[in-house]
Coordinates of C-alpha atoms and ligand atoms in Angstrom, one line a residue:
Chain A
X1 CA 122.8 124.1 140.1
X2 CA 122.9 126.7 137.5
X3 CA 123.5 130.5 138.3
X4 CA 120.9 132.9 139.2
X5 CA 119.3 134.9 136.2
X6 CA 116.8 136.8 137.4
X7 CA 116.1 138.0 141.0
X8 CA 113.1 139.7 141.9
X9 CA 113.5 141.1 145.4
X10 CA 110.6 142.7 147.8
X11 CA 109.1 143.9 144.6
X12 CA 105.7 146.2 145.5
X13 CA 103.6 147.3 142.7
X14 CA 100.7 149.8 143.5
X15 CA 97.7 151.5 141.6
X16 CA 96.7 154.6 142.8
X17 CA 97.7 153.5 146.2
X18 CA 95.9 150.2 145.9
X19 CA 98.3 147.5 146.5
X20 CA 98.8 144.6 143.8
X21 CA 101.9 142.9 144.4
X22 CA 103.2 142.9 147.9
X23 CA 106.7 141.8 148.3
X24 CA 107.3 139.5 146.0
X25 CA 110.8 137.7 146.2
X26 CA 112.3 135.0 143.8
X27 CA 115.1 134.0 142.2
X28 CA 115.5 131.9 138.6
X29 CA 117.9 129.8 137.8
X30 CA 119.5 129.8 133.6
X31 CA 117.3 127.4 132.3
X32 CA 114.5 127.1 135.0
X33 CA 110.9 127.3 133.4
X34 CA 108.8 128.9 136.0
X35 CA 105.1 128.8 136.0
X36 CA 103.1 131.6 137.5
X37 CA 99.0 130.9 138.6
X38 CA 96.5 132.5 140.4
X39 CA 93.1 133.3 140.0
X40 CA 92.0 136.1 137.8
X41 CA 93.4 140.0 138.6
X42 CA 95.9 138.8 141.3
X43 CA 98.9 140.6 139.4
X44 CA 100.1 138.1 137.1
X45 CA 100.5 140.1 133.8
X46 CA 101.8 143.1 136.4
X47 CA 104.5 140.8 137.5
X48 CA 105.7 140.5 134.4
X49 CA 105.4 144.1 133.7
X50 CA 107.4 145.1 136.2
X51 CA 110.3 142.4 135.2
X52 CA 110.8 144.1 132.3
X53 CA 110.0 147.5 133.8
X54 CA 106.8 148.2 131.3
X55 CA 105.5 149.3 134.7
X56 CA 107.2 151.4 137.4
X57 CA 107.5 149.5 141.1
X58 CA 107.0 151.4 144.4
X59 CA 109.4 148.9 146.1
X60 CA 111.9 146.2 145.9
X61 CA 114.2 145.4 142.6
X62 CA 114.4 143.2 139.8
X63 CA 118.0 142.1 138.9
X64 CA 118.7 140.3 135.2
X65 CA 122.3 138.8 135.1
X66 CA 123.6 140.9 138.3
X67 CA 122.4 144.0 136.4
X68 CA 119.1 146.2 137.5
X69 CA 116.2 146.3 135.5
X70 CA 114.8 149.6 136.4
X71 CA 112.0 151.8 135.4
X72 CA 113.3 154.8 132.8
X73 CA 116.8 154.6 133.3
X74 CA 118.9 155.2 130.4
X75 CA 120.1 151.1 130.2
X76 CA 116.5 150.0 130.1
X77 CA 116.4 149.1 126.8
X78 CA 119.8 147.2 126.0
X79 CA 118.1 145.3 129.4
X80 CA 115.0 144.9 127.7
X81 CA 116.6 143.2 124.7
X82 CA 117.8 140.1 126.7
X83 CA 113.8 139.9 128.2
X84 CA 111.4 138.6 125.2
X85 CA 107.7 138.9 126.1
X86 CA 104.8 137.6 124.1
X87 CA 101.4 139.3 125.4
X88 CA 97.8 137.9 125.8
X89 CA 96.5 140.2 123.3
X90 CA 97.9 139.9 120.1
X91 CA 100.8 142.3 119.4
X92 CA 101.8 141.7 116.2
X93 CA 102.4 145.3 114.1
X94 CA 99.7 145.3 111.4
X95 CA 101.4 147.2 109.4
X96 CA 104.0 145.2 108.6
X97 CA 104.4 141.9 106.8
X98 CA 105.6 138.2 109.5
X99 CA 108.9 138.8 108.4
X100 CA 109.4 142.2 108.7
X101 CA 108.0 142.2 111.8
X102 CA 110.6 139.7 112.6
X103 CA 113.7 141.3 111.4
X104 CA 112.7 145.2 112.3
X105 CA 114.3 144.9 116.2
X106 CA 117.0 143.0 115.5
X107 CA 118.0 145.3 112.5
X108 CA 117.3 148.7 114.1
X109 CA 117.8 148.0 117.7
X110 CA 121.0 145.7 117.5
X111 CA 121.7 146.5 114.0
X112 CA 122.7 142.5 112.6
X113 CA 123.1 142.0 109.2
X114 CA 119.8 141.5 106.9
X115 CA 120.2 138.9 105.4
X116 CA 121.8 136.6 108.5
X117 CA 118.9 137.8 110.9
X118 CA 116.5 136.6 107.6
X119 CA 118.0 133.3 107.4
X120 CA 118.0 132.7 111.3
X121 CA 113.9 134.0 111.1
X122 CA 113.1 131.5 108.3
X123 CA 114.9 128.7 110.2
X124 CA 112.7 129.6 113.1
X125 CA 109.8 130.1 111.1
X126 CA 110.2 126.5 109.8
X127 CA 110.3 125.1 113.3
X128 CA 107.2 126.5 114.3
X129 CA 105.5 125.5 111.0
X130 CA 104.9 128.6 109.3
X131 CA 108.1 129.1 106.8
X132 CA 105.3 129.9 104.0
X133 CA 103.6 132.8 106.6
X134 CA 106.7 134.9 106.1
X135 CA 105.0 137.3 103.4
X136 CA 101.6 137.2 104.9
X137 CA 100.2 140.2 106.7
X138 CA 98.7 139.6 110.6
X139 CA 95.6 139.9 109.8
X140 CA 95.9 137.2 107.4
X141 CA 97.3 134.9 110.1
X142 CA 95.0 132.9 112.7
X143 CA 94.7 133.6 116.4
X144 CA 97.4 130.6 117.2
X145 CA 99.9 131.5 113.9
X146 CA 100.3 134.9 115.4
X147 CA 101.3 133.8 118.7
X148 CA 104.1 131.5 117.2
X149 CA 104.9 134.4 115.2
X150 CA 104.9 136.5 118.2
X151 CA 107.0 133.7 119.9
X152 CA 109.9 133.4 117.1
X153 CA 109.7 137.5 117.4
X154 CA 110.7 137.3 120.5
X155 CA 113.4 134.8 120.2
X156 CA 115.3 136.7 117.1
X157 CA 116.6 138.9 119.1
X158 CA 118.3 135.9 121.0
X159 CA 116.7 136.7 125.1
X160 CA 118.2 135.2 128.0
X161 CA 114.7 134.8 129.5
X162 CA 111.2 134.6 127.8
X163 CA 108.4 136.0 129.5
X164 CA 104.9 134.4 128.7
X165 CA 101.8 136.1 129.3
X166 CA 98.6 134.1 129.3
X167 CA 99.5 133.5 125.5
X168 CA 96.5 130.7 124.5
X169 CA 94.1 132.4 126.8
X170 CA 92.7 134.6 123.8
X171 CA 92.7 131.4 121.2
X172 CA 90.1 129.2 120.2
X173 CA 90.4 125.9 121.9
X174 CA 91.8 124.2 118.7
X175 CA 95.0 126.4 118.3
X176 CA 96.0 126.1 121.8
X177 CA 97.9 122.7 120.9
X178 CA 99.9 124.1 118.6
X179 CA 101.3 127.3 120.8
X180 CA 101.8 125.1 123.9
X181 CA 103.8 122.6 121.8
X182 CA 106.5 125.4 120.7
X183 CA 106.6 126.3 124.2
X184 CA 107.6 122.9 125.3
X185 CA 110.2 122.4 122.2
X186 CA 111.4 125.7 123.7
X187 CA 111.7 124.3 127.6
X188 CA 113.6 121.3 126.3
X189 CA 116.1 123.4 124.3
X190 CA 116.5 124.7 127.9
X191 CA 115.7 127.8 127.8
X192 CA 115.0 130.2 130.9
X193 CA 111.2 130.9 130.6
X194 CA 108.6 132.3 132.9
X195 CA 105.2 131.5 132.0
X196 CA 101.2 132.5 133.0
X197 CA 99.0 130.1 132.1
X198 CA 95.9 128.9 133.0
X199 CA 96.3 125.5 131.5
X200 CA 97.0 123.1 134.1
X201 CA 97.8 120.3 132.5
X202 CA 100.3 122.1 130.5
X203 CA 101.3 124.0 133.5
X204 CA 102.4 120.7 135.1
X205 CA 104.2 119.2 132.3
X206 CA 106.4 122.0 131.6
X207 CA 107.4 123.7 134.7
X208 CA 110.5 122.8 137.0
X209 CA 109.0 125.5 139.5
X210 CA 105.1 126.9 140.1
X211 CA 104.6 130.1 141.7
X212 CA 100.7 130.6 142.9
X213 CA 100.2 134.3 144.0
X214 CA 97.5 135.3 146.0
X215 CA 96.4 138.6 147.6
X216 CA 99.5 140.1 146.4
X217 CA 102.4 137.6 147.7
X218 CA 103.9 134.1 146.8
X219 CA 102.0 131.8 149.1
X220 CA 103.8 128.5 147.0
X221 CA 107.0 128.2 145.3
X222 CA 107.5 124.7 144.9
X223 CA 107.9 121.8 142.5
X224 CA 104.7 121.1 140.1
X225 CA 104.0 117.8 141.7
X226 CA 104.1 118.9 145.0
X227 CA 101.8 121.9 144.2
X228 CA 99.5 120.2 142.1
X229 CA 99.2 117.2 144.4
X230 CA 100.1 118.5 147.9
X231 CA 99.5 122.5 148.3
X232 CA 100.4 123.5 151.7
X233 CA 98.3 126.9 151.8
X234 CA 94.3 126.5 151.9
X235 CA 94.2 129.5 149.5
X236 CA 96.2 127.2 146.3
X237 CA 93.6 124.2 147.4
X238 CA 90.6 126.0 146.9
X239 CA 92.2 127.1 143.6
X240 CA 92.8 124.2 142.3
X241 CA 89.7 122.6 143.4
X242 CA 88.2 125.4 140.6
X243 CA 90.1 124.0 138.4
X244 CA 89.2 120.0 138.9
X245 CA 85.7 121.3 139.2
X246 CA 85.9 123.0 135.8
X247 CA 87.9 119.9 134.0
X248 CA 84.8 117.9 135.8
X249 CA 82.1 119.7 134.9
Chain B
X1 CA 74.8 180.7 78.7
X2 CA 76.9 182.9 76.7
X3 CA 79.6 181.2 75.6
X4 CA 81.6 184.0 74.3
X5 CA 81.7 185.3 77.5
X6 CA 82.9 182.3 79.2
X7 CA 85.3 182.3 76.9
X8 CA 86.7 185.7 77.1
X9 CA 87.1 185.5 81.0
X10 CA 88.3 182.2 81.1
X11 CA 91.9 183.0 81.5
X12 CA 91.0 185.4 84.1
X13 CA 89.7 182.5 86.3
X14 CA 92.8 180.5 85.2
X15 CA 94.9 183.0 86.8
X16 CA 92.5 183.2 90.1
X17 CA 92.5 179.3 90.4
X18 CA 96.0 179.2 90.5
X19 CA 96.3 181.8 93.0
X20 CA 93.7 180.0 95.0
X21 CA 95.8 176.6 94.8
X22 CA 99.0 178.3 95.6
X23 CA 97.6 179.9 99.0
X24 CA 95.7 176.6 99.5
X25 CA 98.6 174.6 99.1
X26 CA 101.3 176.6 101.5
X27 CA 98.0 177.0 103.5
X28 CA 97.7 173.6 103.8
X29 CA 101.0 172.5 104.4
X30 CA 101.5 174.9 107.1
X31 CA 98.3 173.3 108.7
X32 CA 100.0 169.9 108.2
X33 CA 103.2 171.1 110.1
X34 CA 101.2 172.8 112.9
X35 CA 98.8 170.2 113.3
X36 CA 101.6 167.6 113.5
X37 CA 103.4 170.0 116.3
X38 CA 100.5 170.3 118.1
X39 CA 99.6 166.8 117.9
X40 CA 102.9 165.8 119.4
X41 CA 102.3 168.5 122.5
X42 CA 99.2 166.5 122.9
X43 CA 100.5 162.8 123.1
X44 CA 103.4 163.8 125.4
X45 CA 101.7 166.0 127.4
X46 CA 104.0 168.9 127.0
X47 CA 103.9 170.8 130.2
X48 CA 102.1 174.4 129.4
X49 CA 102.8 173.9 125.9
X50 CA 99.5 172.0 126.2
X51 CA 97.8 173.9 127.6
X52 CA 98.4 176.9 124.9
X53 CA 98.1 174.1 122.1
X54 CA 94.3 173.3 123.7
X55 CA 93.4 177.0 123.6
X56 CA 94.6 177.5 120.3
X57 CA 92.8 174.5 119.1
X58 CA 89.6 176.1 120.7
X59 CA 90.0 179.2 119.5
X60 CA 90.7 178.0 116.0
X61 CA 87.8 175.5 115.7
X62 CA 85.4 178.0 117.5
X63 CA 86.0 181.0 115.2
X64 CA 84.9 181.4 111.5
X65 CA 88.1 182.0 109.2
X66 CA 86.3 185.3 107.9
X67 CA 86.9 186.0 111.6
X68 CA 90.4 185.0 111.6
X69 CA 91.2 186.7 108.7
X70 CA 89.5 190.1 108.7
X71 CA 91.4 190.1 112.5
X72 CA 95.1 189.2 111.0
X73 CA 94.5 191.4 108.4
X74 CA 92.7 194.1 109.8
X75 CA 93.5 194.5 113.5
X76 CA 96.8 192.8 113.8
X77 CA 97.9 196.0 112.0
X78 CA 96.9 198.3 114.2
X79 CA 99.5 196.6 116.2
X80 CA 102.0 197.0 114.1
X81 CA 101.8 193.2 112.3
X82 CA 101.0 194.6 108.8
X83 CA 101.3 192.1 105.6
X84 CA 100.1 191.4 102.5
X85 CA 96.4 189.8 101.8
X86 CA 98.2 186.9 100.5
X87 CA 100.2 186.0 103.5
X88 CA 97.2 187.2 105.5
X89 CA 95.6 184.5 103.7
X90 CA 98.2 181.6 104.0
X91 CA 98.3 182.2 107.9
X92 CA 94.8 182.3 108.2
X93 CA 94.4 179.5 106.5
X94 CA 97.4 177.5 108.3
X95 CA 95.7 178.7 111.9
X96 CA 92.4 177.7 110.6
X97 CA 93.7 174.0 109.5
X98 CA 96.6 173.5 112.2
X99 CA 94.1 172.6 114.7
X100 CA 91.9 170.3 112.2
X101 CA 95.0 168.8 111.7
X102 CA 96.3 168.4 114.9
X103 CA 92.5 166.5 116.0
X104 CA 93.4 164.5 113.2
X105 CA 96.8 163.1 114.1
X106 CA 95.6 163.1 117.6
X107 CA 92.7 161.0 117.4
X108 CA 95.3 158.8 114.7
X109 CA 97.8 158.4 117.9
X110 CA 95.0 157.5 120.4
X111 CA 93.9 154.5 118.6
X112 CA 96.9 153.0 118.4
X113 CA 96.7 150.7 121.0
X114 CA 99.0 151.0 123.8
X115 CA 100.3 146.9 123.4
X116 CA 101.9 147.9 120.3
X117 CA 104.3 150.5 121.6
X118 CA 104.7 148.0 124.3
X119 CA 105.2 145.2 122.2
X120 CA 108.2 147.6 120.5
X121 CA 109.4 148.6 123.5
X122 CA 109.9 144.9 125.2
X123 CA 111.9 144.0 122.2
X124 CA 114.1 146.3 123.2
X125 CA 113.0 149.9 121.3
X126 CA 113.9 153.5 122.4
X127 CA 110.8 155.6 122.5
X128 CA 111.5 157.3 119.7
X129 CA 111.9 153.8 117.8
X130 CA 109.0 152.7 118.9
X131 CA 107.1 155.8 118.0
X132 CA 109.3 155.8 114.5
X133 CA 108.7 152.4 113.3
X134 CA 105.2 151.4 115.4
X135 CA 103.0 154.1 116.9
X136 CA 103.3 156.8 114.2
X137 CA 103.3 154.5 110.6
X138 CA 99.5 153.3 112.1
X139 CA 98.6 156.8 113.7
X140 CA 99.2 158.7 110.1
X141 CA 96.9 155.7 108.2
X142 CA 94.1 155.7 110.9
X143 CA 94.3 159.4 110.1
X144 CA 93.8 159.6 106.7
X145 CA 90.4 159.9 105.9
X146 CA 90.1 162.9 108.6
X147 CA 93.1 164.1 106.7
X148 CA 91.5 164.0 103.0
X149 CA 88.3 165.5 104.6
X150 CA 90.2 168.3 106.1
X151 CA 91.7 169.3 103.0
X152 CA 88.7 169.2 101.1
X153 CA 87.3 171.5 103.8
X154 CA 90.9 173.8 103.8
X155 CA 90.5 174.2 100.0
X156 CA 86.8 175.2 100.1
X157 CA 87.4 177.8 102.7
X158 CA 89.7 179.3 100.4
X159 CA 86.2 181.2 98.6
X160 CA 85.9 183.3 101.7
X161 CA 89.6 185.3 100.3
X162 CA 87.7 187.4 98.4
X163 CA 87.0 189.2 102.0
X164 CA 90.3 190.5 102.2
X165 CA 90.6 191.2 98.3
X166 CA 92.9 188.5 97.0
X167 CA 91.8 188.0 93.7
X168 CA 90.8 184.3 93.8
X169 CA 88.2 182.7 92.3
X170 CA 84.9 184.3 94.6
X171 CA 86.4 187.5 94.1
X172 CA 86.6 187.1 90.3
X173 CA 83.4 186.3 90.6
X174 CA 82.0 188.5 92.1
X175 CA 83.6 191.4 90.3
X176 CA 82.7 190.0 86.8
X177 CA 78.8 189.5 88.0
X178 CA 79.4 193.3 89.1
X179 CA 80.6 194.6 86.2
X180 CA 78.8 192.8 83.6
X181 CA 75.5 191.2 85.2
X182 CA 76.5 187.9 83.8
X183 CA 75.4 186.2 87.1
X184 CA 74.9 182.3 85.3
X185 CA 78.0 182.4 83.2
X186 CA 80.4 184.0 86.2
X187 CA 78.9 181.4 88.7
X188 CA 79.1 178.2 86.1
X189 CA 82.9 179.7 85.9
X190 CA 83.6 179.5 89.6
X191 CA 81.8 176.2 90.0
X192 CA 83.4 174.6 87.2
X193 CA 87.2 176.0 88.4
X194 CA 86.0 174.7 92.0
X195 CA 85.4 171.0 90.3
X196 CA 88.6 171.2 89.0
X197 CA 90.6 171.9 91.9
X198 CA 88.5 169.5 94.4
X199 CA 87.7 166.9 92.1
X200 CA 91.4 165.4 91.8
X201 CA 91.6 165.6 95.5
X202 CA 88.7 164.1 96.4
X203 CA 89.8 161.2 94.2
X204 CA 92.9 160.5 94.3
X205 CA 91.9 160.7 98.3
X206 CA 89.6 158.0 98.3
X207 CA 92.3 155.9 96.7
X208 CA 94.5 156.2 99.3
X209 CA 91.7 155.8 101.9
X210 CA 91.2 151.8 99.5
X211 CA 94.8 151.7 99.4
X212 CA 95.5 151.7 103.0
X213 CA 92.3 149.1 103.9
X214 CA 93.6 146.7 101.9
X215 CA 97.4 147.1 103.1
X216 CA 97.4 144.9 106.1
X217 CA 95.3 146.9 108.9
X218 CA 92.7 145.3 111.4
X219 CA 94.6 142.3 113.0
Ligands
ADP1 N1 97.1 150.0 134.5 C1 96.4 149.7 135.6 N2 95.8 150.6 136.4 C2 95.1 150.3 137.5 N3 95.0 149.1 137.9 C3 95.5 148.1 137.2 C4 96.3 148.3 136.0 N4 96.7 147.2 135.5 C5 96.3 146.2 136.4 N5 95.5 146.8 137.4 C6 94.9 146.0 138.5 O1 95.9 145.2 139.1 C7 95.4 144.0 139.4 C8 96.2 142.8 138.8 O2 96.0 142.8 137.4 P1 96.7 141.8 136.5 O3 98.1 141.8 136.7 O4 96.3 142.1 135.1 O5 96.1 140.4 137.0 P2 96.2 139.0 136.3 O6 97.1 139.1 135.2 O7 96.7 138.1 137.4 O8 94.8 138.6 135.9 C9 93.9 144.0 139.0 O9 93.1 144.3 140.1 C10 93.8 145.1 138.0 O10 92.6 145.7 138.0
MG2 MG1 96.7 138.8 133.1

């Protein structure tokens, strides 16, 4: 088995004393994808806040590469460059052009050469379809041609783990194809992902590992068969049973 | 109209508009710099810093500038803090303006959604990258149009000078209608110089304000 990248350990997360992740524990292997579900507001997006330290945690420890990922300390942000995150809302800066959105971290942040960052961005442009985009403006772009951008973004600055948040949940239903599908090209170039989704058919096809959180802890961390077929906990039954219902109706 | 009038005293006005666009101008740069000071006690949240910025900005917004500028340049000397009508002027007018200024950035830095410096700070971003390259480059465009308006507004206040004797354009004004009862030909004068000075502004404003819609904002 692969070495542990990331370990999350007891992590607590609370708002104004109101407790939304409860100590939460797991580990991910280089080159795991992890799936993370649960029903609405049970502190997915928070959990992957607080991997990346966007949030400060009232207990517990996240760990990237044996290193600690912590809230305002002065290493946060070389840490931070190994973690790419793509958000639910689009994040793109509208200000600035696909390319240049692109190349501004990996030229101010790690300071790489121009023009090898530009041909590395075109290259990944191209694989996600949109090596004509690179002039365009966001707002110019469609809901799903900004998350690829978002996506390739990310990747420029060469992460050890991607962090997916709900990415197709804000997309009309006939550009979430073409998000999912770089997603999966990025799972089988074997790339250590963790991913929120609410699309379960995806969810199943991509992931070695699902996580389903409820009331603030891990209640499965299994294989996606096992989970989608067998759940142990009454809790992930009833939730999927909202989703069959839903694909039913 | 008597033009021979209007031209006699036309260089006179000449002379008084460019007085009034040299204190408007330092005037208004000052209010730039303060405002952009005070803008960035506000989004950090400066410890008492903030709270003497938010009494300032009161105080400024609250209070005429004939206020503010009889007080700096009649009762700050009392006090010892003498100086000349024009500096009285250009600090009035940077008090005045700081604090429209600083609303203006403000308001630019609040509506800047808070994905984007989050976006720039999970790619791995400093703060003060993130604020650099993300945050600020949106914040000044949002604030543009508050911007123009504000120094429109600066450059119009400039006609209460006159209070302190500066010889800008209201007081030339004034003193020519005085003197020679040519009320019509002395006010087309100060209207006219007034055009002159705002009219450029106002344009070259509003194609900024185009400029800036069609430059890639609204995602
Ligand atoms: N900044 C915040 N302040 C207060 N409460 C928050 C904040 N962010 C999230 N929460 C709360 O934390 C809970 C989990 O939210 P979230 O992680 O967004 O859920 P999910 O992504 O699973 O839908 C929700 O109850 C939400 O209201
Ligand atoms: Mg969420």
């Amino acid at each position: 088995m692969a070495e542990v990248l990331l370990k999350v350990k007891d992590l607590v997360k609370q708002f104004d004393g109101s407790t939304v992740l409860d100590g939460i524990s797991f580990d991910v292997r280089r080159g795991e994808v992890i799936v993370v579900v649960g029903s609405s507001g049970c502190g997915k997006s928070t959990l992957l806040r607080c991997i990346n330290a966007l949030e400060p945690i009232q207990g517990g420890s996240v760990e990237l590469g044996g290193e600690p990922v912590v809230h305002g300390s002065k290493n946060l942000a070389k840490m931070r460059q190994q973690i790419g995150m793509v958000f639910q809302s689009y994040d793109l800066f509208p200000h600035m052009n696909v390319i240049d959105n692109i190349l501004l971290a990996p030229l101010k942040v790690q300071k790489r050469n121009k023009s090898e960052v530009r041909a590395e961005a075109m290259e990944l442009l191209k694989r996600v379809g949109l090596e004509d985009r690179a002039e365009s403006y966001p707002r110019q772009l469609s809901g799903g041609q900004k998350q690829r951008v978002a996506i390739v973004r990310a990747l420029c600055m060469h992460p050890v783990l991607l962090l997916f948040d709900e990415v197709t949940a804000a997309l009309d239903p006939e550009m979430v194809r073409e998000v999912l599908d770089v997603m999966l090209d990025l799972a089988g170039q074997g790339r250590t992902m963790i991913i929120v989704t609410h699309e379960m058919q995806f969810a199943r096809a991509i992931a070695d590992r699902v996580l389903f959180i409820d009331n603030g802890k891990i209640v499965e961390d299994t294989d996606p068969d096992t989970f989608f077929e067998n759940p142990k906990s009454d809790r992930a039954k009833q939730f999927l049973n909202i989703f069959n219902f839903e694909r039913s109706k | 109209m008597n033009w021979d009038f209007i031209l006699k005293y036309l260089p006179l006005y000449e002379t008084a508009a460019l007085l009034t666009v040299k204190i408007g101008l330092i005037g208004i740069a000052l209010s730039i710099a303060v405002g952009f000071l005070c803008a960035a006690v506000l989004y950090f949240k400066v410890p008492v810093l903030r709270q003497i910025v938010i009494v300032y900005i009161e105080v400024s917004r609250n209070t005429p500038l004939l206020i503010q500028l009889f007080f700096i340049y009649y009762a700050l000397p009392k006090v010892g803090i003498g100086m000349s009508a024009q500096l009285c002027g250009i600090i009035g007018l940077a008090f005045l303006g700081g604090s429209y200024m600083a609303e203006a950035f403000r308001s630019g830095l609040e509506a800047v959604e808070p994905i984007q410096a989050e976006s720039a700070l999970s790619l791995g971003m400093q703060r003060s990258q993130a604020l650099r390259y993300v945050v600020l480059p949106q914040a000044v465009s949002i604030s543009v149009p508050a911007f123009v308006a504000n120094i429109i507004f600066l450059l119009k206040e400039t006609s209460v000078f006159s209070a302190i004797s500066l010889m800008d354009l209201m007081f030339t004004a004034k003193d020519l209608i005085g003197q020679y009862y040519k009320t019509t030909e002395s006010l087309f004068l100060l209207v006219v110089f007034y055009l002159i000075i705002l009219l450029p502004v106002s344009i070259l404003g509003s194609y900024v304000e185009r400029r800036l819609r069609y430059a890639g904002f609204g995602s």
